[in-house]
Coordinates of N, CA, C and O in Angstrom, one line a residue:
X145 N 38.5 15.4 -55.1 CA 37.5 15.4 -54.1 C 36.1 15.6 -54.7 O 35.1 15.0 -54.3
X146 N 36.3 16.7 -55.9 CA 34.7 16.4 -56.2 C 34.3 15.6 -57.0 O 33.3 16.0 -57.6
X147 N 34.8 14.7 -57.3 CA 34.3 13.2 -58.1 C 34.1 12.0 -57.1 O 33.2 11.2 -57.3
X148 N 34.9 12.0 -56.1 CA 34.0 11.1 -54.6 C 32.6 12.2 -53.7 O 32.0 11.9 -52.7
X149 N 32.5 13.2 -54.4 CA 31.6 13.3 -53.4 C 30.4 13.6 -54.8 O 29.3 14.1 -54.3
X150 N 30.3 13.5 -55.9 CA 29.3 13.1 -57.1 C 29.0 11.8 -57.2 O 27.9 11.5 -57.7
X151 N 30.0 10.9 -56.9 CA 29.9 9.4 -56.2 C 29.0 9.3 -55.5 O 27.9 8.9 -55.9
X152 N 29.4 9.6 -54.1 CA 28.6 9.8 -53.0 C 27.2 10.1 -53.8 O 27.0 9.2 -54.6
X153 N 26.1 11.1 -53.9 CA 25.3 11.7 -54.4 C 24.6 10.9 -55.0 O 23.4 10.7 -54.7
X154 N 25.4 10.3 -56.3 CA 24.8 9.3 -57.3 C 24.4 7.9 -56.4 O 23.4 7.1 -56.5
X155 N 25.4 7.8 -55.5 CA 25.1 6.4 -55.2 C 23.7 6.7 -54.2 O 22.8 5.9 -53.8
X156 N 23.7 7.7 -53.9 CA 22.8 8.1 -52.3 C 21.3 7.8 -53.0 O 20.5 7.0 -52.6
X157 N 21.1 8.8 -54.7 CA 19.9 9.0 -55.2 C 19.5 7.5 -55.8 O 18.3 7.1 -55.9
X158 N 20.7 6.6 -56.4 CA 20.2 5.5 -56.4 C 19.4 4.3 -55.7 O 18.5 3.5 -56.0
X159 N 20.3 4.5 -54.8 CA 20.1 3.4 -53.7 C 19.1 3.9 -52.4 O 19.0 3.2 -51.5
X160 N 18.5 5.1 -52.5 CA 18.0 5.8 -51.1 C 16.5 6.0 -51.6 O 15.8 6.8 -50.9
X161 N 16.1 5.4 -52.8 CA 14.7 6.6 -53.1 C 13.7 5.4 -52.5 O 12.9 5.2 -53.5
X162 N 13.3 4.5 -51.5 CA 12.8 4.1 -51.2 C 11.7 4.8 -49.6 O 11.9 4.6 -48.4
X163 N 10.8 5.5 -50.4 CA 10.1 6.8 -49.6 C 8.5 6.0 -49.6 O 8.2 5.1 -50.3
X164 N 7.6 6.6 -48.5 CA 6.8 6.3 -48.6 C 6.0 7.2 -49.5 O 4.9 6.7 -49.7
X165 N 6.1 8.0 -50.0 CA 5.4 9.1 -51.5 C 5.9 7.9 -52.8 O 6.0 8.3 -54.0
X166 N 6.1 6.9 -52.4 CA 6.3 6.4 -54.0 C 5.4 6.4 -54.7 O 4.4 6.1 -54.1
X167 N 5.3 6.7 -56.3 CA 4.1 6.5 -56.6 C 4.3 5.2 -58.1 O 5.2 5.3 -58.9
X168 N 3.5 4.3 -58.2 CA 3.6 3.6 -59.2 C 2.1 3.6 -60.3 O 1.1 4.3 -60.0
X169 N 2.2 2.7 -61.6 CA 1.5 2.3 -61.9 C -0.1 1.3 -61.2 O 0.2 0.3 -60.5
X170 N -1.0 1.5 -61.4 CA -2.1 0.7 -61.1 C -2.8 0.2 -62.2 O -3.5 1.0 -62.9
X171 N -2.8 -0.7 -62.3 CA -3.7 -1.6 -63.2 C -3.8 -3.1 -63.0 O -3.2 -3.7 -62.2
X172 N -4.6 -3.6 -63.8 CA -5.2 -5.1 -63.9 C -5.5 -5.4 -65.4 O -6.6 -5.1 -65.9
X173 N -4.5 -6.2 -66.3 CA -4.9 -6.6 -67.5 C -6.4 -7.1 -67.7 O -7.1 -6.9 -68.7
X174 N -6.5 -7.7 -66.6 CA -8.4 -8.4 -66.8 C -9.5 -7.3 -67.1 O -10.5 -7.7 -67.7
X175 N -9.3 -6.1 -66.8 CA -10.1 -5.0 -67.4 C -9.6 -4.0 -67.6 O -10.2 -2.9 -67.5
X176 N -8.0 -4.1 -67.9 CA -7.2 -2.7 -68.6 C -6.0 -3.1 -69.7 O -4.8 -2.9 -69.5
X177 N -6.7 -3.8 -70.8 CA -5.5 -4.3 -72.1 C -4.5 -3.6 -72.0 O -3.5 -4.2 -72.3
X178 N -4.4 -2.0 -71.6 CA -3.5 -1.3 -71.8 C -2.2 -1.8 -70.5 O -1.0 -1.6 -70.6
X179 N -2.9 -2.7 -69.5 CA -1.6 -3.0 -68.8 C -0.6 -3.8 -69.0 O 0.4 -4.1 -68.3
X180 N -0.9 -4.2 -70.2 CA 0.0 -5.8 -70.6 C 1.1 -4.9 -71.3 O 2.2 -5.3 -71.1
X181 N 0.9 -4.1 -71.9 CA 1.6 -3.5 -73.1 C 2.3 -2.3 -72.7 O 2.1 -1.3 -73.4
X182 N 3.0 -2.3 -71.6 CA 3.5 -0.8 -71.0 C 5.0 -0.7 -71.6 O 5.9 0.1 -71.2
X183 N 5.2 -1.5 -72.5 CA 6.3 -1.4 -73.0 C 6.1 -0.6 -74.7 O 7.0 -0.4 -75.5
X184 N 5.2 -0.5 -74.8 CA 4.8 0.3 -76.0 C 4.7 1.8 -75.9 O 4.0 2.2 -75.0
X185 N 5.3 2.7 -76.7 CA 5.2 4.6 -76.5 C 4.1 4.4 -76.6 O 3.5 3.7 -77.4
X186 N 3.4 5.9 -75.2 CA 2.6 6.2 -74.9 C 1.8 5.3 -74.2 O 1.1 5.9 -73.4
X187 N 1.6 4.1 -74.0 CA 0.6 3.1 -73.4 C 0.7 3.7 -71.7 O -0.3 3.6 -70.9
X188 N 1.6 4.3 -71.5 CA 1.4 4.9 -69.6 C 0.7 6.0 -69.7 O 0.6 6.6 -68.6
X189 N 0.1 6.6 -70.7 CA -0.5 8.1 -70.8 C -1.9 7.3 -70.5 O -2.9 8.0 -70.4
X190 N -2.0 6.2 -70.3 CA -3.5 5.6 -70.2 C -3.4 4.7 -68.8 O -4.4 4.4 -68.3
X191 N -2.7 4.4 -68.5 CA -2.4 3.7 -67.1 C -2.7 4.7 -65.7 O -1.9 5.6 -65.5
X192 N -3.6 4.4 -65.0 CA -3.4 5.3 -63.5 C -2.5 5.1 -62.9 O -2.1 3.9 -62.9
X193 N -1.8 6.3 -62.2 CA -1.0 6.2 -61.1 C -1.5 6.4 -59.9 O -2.5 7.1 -59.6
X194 N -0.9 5.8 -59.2 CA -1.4 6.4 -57.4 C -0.3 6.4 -56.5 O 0.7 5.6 -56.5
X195 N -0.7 7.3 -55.8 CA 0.6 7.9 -54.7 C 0.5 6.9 -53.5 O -0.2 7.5 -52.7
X196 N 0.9 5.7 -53.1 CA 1.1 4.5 -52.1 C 0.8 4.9 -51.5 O -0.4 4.7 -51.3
X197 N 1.6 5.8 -50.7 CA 1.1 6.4 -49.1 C -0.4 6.7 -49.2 O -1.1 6.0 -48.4
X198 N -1.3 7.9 -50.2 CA -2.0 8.6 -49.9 C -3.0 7.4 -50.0 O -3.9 7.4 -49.2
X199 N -2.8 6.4 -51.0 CA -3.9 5.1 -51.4 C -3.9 4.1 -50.3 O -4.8 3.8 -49.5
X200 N -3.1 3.7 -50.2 CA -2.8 2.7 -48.6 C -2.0 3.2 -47.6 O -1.2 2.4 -47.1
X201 N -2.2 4.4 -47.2 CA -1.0 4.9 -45.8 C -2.6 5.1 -45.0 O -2.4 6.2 -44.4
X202 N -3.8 4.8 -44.8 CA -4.9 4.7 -44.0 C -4.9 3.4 -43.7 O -5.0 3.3 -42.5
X203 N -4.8 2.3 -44.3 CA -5.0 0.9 -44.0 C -3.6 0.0 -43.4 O -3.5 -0.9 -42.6
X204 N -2.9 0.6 -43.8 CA -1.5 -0.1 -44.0 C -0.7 1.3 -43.2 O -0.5 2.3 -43.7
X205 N -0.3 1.1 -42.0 CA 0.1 1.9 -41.3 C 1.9 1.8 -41.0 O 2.5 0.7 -41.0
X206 N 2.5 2.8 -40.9 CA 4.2 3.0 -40.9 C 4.6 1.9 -41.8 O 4.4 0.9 -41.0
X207 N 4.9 1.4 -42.7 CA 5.2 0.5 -43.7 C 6.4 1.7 -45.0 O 6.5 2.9 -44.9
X208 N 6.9 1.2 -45.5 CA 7.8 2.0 -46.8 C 7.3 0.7 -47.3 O 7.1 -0.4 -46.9
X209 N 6.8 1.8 -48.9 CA 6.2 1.3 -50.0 C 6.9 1.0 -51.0 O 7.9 1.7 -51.2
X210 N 6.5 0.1 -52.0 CA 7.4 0.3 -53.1 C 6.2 -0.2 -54.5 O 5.0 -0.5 -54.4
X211 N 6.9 0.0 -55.6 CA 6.4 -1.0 -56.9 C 5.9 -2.2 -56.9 O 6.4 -3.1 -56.2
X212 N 4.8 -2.4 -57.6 CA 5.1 -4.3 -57.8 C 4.5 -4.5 -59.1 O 3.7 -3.7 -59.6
X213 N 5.1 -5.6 -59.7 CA 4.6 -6.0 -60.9 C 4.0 -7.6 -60.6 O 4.7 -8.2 -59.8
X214 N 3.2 -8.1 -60.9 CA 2.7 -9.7 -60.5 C 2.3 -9.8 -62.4 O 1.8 -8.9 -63.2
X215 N 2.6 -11.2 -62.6 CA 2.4 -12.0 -63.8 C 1.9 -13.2 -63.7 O 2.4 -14.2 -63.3
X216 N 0.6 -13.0 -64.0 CA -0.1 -14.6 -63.5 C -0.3 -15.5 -65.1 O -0.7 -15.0 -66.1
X217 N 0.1 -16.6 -64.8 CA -0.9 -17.6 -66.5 C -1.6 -18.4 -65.4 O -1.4 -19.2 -64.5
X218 N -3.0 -17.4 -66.3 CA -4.3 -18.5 -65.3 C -4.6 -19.7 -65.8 O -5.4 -19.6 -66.8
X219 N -4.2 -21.2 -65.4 CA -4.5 -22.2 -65.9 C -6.1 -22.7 -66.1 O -6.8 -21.8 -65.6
X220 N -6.6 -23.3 -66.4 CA -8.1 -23.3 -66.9 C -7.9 -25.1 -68.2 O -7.4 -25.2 -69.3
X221 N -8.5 -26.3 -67.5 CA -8.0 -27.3 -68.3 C -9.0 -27.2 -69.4 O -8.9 -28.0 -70.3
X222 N -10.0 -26.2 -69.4 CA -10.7 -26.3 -70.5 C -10.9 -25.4 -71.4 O -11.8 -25.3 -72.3
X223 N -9.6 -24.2 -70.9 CA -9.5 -22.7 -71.8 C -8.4 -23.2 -72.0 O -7.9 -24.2 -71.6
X224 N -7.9 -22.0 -73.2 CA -6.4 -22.0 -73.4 C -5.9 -20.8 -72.1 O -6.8 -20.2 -71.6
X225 N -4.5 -20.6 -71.7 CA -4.1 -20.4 -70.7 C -4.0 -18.8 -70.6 O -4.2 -18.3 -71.7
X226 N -3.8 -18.3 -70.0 CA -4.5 -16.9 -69.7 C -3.4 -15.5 -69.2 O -3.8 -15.2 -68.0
X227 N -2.7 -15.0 -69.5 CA -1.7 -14.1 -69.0 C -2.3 -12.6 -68.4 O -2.7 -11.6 -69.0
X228 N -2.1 -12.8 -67.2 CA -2.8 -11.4 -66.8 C -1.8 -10.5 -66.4 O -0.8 -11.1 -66.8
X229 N -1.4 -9.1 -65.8 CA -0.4 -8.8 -65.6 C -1.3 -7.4 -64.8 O -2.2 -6.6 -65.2
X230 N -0.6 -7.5 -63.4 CA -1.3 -6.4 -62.3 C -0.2 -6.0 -61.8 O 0.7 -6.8 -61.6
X231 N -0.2 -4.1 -61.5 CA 0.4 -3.5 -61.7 C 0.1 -2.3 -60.3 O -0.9 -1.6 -60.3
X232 N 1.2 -2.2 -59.1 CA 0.2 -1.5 -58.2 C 1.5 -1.4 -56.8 O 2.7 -1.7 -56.9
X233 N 0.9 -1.0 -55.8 CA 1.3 -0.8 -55.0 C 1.9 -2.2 -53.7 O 1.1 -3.1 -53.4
X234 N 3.4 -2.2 -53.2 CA 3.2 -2.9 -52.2 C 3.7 -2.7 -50.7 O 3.9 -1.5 -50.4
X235 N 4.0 -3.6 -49.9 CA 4.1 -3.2 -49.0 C 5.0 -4.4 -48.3 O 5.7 -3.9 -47.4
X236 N 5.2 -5.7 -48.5 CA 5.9 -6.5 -47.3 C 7.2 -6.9 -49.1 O 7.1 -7.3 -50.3
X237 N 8.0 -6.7 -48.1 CA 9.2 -7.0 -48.9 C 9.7 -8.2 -49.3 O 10.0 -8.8 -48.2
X238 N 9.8 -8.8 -50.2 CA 10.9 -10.1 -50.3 C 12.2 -9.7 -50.2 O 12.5 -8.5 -50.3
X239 N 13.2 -10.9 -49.9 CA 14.6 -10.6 -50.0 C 14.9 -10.5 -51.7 O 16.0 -10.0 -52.0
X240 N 14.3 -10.9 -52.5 CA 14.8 -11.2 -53.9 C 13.9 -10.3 -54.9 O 12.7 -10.0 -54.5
X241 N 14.4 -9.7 -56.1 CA 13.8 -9.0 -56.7 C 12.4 -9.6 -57.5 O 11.3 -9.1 -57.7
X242 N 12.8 -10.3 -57.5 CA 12.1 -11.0 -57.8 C 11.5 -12.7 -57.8 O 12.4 -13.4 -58.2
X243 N 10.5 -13.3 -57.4 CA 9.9 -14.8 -57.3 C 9.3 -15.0 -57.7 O 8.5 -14.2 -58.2
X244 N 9.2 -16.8 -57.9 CA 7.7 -17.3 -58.8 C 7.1 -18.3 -57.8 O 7.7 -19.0 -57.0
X245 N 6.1 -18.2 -58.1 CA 4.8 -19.3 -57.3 C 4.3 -20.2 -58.2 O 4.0 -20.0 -59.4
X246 N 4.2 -21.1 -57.8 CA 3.3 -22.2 -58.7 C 2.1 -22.9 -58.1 O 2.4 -23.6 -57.2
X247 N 0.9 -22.8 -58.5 CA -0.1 -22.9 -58.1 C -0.9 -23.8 -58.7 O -0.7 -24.0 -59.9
X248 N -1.9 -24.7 -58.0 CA -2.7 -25.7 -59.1 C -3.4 -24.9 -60.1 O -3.4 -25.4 -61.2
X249 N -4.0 -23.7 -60.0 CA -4.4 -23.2 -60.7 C -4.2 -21.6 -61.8 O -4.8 -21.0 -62.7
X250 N -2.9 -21.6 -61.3 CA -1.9 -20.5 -62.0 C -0.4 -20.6 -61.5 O 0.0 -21.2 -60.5
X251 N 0.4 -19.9 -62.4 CA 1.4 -19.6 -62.2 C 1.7 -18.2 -62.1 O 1.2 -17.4 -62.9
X252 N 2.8 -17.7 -60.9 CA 2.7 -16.1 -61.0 C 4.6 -16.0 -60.6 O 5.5 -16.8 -60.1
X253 N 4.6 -14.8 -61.0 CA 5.9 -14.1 -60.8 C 5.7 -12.7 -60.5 O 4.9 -11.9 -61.1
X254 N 6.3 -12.6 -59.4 CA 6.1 -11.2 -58.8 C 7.6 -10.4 -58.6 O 8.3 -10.9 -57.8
X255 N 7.8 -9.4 -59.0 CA 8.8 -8.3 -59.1 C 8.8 -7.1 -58.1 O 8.0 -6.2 -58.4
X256 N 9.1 -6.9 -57.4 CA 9.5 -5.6 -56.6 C 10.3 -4.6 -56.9 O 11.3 -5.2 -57.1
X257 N 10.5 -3.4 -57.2 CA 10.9 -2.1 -57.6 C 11.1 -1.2 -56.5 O 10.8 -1.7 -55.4
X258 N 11.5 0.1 -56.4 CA 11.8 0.9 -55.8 C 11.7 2.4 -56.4 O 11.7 3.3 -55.5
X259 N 11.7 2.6 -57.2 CA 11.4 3.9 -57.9 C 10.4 4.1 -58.4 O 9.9 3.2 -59.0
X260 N 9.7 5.7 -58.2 CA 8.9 6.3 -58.8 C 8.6 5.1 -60.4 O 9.6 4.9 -61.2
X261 N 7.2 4.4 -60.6 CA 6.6 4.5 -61.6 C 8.1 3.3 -62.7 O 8.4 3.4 -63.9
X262 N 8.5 2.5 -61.4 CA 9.5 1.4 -62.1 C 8.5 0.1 -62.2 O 9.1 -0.8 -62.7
X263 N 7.5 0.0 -61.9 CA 6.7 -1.4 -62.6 C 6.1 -1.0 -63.7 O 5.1 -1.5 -64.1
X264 N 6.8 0.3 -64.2 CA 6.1 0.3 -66.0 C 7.2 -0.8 -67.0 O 7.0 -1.2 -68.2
X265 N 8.1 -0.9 -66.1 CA 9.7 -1.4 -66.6 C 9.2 -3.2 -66.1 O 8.7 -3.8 -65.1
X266 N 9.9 -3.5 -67.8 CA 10.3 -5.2 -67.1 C 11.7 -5.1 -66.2 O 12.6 -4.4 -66.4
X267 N 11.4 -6.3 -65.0 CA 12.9 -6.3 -64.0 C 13.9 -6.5 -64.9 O 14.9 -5.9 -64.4
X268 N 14.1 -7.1 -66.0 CA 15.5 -6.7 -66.6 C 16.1 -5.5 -66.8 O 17.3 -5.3 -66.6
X269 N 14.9 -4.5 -67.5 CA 15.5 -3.5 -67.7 C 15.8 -2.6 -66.4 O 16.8 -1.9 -66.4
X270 N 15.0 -2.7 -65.3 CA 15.3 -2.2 -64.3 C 17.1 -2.9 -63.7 O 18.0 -2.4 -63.1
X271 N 17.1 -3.8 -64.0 CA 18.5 -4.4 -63.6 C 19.3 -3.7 -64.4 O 20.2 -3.0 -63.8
X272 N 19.3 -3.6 -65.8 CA 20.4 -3.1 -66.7 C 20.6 -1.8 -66.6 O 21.6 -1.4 -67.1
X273 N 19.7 -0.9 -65.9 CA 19.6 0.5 -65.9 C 20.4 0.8 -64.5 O 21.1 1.8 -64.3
X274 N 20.3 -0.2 -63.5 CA 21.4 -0.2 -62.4 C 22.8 -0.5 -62.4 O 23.9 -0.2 -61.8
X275 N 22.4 -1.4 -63.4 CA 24.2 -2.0 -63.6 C 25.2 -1.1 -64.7 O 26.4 -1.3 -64.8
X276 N 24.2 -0.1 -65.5 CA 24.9 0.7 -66.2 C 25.3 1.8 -65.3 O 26.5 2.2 -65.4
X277 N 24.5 2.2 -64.5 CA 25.1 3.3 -63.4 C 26.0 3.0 -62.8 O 27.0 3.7 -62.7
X278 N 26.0 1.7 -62.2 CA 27.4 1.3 -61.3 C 28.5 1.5 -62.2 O 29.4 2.3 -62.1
X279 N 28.4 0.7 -63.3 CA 29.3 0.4 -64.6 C 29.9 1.9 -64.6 O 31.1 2.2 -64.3
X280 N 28.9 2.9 -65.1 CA 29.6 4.6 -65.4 C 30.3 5.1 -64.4 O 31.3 5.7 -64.8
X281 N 30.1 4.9 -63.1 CA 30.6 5.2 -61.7 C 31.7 4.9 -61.8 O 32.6 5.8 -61.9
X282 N 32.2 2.7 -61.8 CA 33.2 2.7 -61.6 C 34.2 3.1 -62.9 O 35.3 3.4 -62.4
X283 N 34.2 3.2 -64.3 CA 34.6 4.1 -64.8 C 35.3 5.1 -64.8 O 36.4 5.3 -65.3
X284 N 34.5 6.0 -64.1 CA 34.5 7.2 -64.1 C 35.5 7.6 -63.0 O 36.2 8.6 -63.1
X285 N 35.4 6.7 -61.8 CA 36.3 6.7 -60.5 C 37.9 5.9 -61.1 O 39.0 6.3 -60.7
X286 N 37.7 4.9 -61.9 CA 38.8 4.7 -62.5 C 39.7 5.4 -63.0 O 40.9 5.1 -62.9
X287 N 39.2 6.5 -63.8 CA 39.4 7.8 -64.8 C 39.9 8.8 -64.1 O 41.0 9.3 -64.4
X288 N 39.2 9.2 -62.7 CA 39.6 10.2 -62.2 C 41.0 9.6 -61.5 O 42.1 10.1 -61.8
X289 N 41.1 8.5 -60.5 CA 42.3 7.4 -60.0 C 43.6 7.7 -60.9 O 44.6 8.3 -60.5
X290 N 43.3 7.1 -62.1 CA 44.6 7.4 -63.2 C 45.3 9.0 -63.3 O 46.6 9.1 -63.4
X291 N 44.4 10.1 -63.2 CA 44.6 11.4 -63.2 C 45.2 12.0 -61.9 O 46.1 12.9 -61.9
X292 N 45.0 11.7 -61.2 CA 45.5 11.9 -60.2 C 47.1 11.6 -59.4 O 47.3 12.0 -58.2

């Protein structure tokens, strides 16, 4: 019994932290180098955060907030092409973790998240860090099954 209800628990904190107190990353590579690079130790000791609700819960009213990561290559036929990467709060959901847009003038990919300060994370690793939890779960429910 108490390995289905550590189940329960695990599955609740995974799948349930979609609160309006989320707080993520804020930046704009166009005037914060440090946002391209959040995959490097320490580069988030330099990134602002902001609490969704408290930043857009005046404008943006009863909504659940989450993460977003957006990846633009700004095309330019007379520059070389330009990778920006903005990092911040959102609010209208896609069904898919992620999508790309293609534009005459850029290309973008945009990522949605759910946890505290998860668009410091590329969506893969955010994927692999869920699939290892299910993975230990079912495991572990396997383990306990055999014992029983």
């Amino acid at each position: 019994m108490a390995l289905a209800q550590f189940t329960s628990v695990m599955l609740s904190i995974m799948f349930f932290n979609t609160t309006e107190a989320i707080k993520c990353f804020d930046c704009n590579s166009r005037n914060n180098s440090a946002c391209l690079e959040m995959h490097i130790p320490k580069m988030h000791a330099i990134i602002p955060i902001v609490d969704c609700a408290e930043t857009m819960g005046n404008s943006i009213h009863k909504k659940e907030f989450f993460c977003r990561k957006i990846t633009q290559t700004i095309l330019d036929p007379d520059h070389t092409p330009e990778v920006r990467i903005t990092r911040g709060c959102g609010w209208v959901k896609s069904k898919r973790q992620c999508y790309k847009a293609d534009n005459m003038d850029h290309l973008e990919t945009v990522c949605q998240c759910f946890g505290d300060l998860c668009n410091g994370a590329t969506p893969q690793h955010v994927t692999v860090t869920v699939a290892a939890t299910v993975a230990s779960l079912f495991v572990a429910f396997r383990s306990w099954r055999r014992s029983v």
